[in-house]
Amino acid sequence: MANPWPDNGLLTLVWFVLCILAVMLPVVLAVAFVIYFDRKIWAAMQLRRGPNVVGPFGILQSFADGIKLVLKETVVPASANKGVFFIAPVLTFVLAMVAWAVIPWGYINGVKLVISDINVGILYLFAISSLGVYGIIMSGWASNSRYPFLGGLRSAAQMVSYEVSIGFVLITVLLCVGSLNLSDIIEAQRNMWFFIPLFPMFIIFLISALAETNRPPFDLPEAEAELVAGYQVEYSSMTFAMFWLGEYANILLMCAMISILFFGGWLPPFAFLDFIPGPIWLILKIAVFFFVFSWVKAAVPRYRYDQLMRLGWKVFLPISLGAVVVVSGFLVAFDLLPNKG
Amino acid sequence: MIEVPALLPALPEIILAIGALALLMLGVFTGEKSLRTVSALAVLLLLAAAAAVLPGYRDTVVTFGGMFVSDSFGGFCKILILLGSALSIIISVDYLERENLKRFEYPVLIVLATLGMLMMVSSNDLIALYIGLETQSLALYVMAAFSRDSARSTEAGLKYFVLGALSSGMLLYGSSLIYGFTGGTSFSLIAAAVSGSGPVPIGVLLGLVFVMAGLAFKVSAVPFHMWTPDVYEGAPTPVTAFFAVAPKIAAMALLVRTMFGAFPEISDQWQQILVFLSIASMVVGAVFAIVQTNIKRLMAYSSIGHVGYALMGVATGTPDGVKSVLVYLAIYLAMNVGAFALIIAMRRKDGATESIADLAGLSRTRPAMAFALAIFMFSLAGIPPLAGFFGKFYVFIAAIEANLTFLAVIGALASAVSAFYYLRIVKVMYFDEPADAFDVNTGRGITAVATVSALVTLLFFVFPAPIVGAAAYAAQSLFQ
Amino acid sequence: MILQTITFYLFAAITIAAGFMVIAARNPVHSVLYLILAFFTSAGLFVLIGAEFIAMILVIVYVGAVAVLFLFVVMMLDINFTELRQGFLQYLPIGGLIGLALLIELIMVVGVWQFGPEVAGHAIPQATTNGMTNTEALGNIIYTQYVYAFQAAGVILLIAMIGAIVLTHRTRPGVKKQRISSQVYRDPKTTIEVKKIKPGQGI
């Protein structure tokens, strides 16, 4: 978005804060509804009714939960490492929020809706999502308790492993685009959304995104059957809520990344649907992929730890590495490289 | 369209790099029993790379944006290095099988280390220098700790790694200073920047000192030699054999390349440092070896001493000096490979032994082995008419011609002192009461390598012309 | 500009403070966390000078992968670090002396470089980007001028990997592993036998 007060220190700062709020508040609100949505879908798949008491259709359930958490007492374990213990949930939440800074929402009246349209947008997203592991590993360590620690270790190994294949999938997309800018990536899909030529990469990315956000079937860090709740065991009230918010904001972010990388971001599926503005399309796509996430959570049993590692290192890594070679070879052989010259 | 740099000058390196990958795949898919196959193929690979050096031997070609130079100096050293690596694989296999170190990574690591050495020899840029050096060093660190169940080997690897990292740090610090003050990393740019009139900027001199300290560590010149005895003693014997030969040649060649390539105009600055390093190495190598009881430690100090002689040749700063260094390195290769082949063969029923006392009376239990070892010891001591004598002879002549007579005199004195401990081994073998006999089954590889290198050492004086001529030609290519 | 200046000093101060805390923190895990903070703020500094690609790679590689492993290892190690530090004061004079020498050298060097007219001519060449983003500019020289160093760096990483495997990987006998392929290729014909049992006879 263009800054109406350029070259003016303080007002620029105010403008930035306004932009940030304009994206952050809807995201936090969306998280509240998305949690409700998640529980409803899950309940429906198990032939239950889900939350249905607070508000019409239980739609205000998340707010009730939120108020409850805020009002509760924050319990800190006596032997916890206090500083790190409190930084961890804040970090999770903040990282899940700052990533939204580069997500482009499309054009309204010729104005591009994005806080920061940086050249290396996709790397920024990748970098921020790779930092997500710290919230978990720090909370696991700082709780000074067995189960959280095990959860933290599991999550560190898991997220680092799946990041590798996510990185390679990103490279295949970038090869087809020739730019690291998210808007360019979307514009490059005007003729064909990338999930068609890069379908296997889309599948790998989707599954790795599940692993990266610790969603079932890869929720080993918090596996309640084995680790009670993993790294979250010792957290209560607001700190717990922050983990919760951060986790769901991360899931939404992953859905947004899938939409942008493979499903044309704010582009409409058909040219004649152009009259519907870009942000609506992007939000719709995010909602669809969130439904997929919930669906998977309800339908698939949890992976065993060795199976998880095997899938990451022995299946996804070779396939995605091979795909980088194949895609780049294909682009060179048929002279389809973007930005020639 | 992107311009592809000329790849042909780097053909030996490319052969080694691709070959190493292929060998790695072969080893991974055939498992542990493939040591012999992979070793044989690795030797072939090294020889193929040596053959690939020959076509471009006479021309000086610079490629990869000035980072890589292929000339006859490089060619000469590359062939020596490749031969040294190939021979050390040949003498290793039996030992590895018996000591339960049967792992196919060993030859692969040697090939990769050799690749690093070739890159060092051909480097024409500070970046290429550093990268070649690290390629070599990283493989060597791993090899030093190769016998991972032995505490001494692990200690050797760790010590080598920590001190090596320190020396790399010094080298990098020096390189960054040089880059900052000359505005370039390429040797030709640096040479142009320091050749102008007026004083040389102090930053370049500081950088030069740091770079030389880093390189002196790699050739194990005194006072950067502390790691050598421990690493030589702790590492498995075939690894020590490899350390004593190929990396020394590569690091010495790199030192020559850097000094003559990047700083030819300020040779008076680095000559004094080299003179000091040379004297210190010769003296320490000669004196400290006397008290050693472990033959690998003794060889470590011996190699430090020999580095001192070779540095004398570099310190002259003349084409003759470089020629003498090349001849010295070639002869050093032959003597050391042979001597280490026999040290590897020192084994009894209950395992390998490495103390000098174990050699007692070898002349009666294994006369051929004793004779060969005696030849190598005499040659290392520099006794005419063996090859070692000629090596020292050329170096001394070059030093005297460059008005460094005092250096040659100190060299001769150190040589006399060092003769003491070499001859002590001969005395132990020929005049002491026999200890238990060694295993008869030394393995064909070791026998062949020891025999050939003994013949070369013995008969060098009959046909010195090809090697000396080639070395002279190679040395000339640095001074064009 | 004022915002940039403020941001610069903020990041720079945090980087230095975090760097100091890396060696001053009593708890090794805190040291690693401060190291991560230092990496992160350095990435911020890179962004400020317009090197956004390097900044992101710094975060992805160092913070996202290397430091996670550091943290992992430090958390798992059961080392009494206060014990390790006991020799610290003993070596402090020597360490300080070396540090001082390096500092003096740096001052000399920077001083000469700054004020020496004779070296001004060899100033470091400026990169010409021709309006490319710095990702493109980097790619353009890495794959042409510096392709040799780039490939060789790949070889170094390969050696490091082989080394790690050689030194640590052990095949333990008697470990039960899931063999997916043998599970998939398991055939009912070879594993199940259908027997007809006449009533009252048993097998």
CSV table of C-alpha atoms in Angstrom, one decimal, chain B residues 177 181 199-209, chain C residues 105 108-113 118-119:
chain,number,residue,atom,x,y,z
B,177,LEU,CA,43.9,-8.0,5.3
B,181,PHE,CA,44.7,-3.5,1.2
B,199,PRO,CA,56.5,1.3,0.7
B,200,VAL,CA,54.3,-1.8,0.9
B,201,PRO,CA,51.2,-1.1,3.1
B,202,ILE,CA,51.6,-2.5,6.5
B,203,GLY,CA,48.3,-4.3,6.2
B,204,VAL,CA,49.6,-6.4,3.3
B,205,LEU,CA,52.7,-7.3,5.4
B,206,LEU,CA,50.6,-8.3,8.4
B,207,GLY,CA,48.4,-10.3,6.1
B,208,LEU,CA,51.4,-11.9,4.5
B,209,VAL,CA,52.7,-13.0,7.9
C,105,GLU,CA,46.4,-4.6,14.5
C,108,MET,CA,46.4,0.1,12.7
C,109,VAL,CA,45.0,-1.6,9.6
C,110,VAL,CA,41.8,0.4,9.5
C,111,GLY,CA,43.7,3.5,10.3
C,112,VAL,CA,46.1,3.1,7.4
C,113,TRP,CA,43.2,2.2,5.1
C,118,GLU,CA,48.6,5.3,-1.2
C,119,VAL,CA,46.1,2.6,-0.6
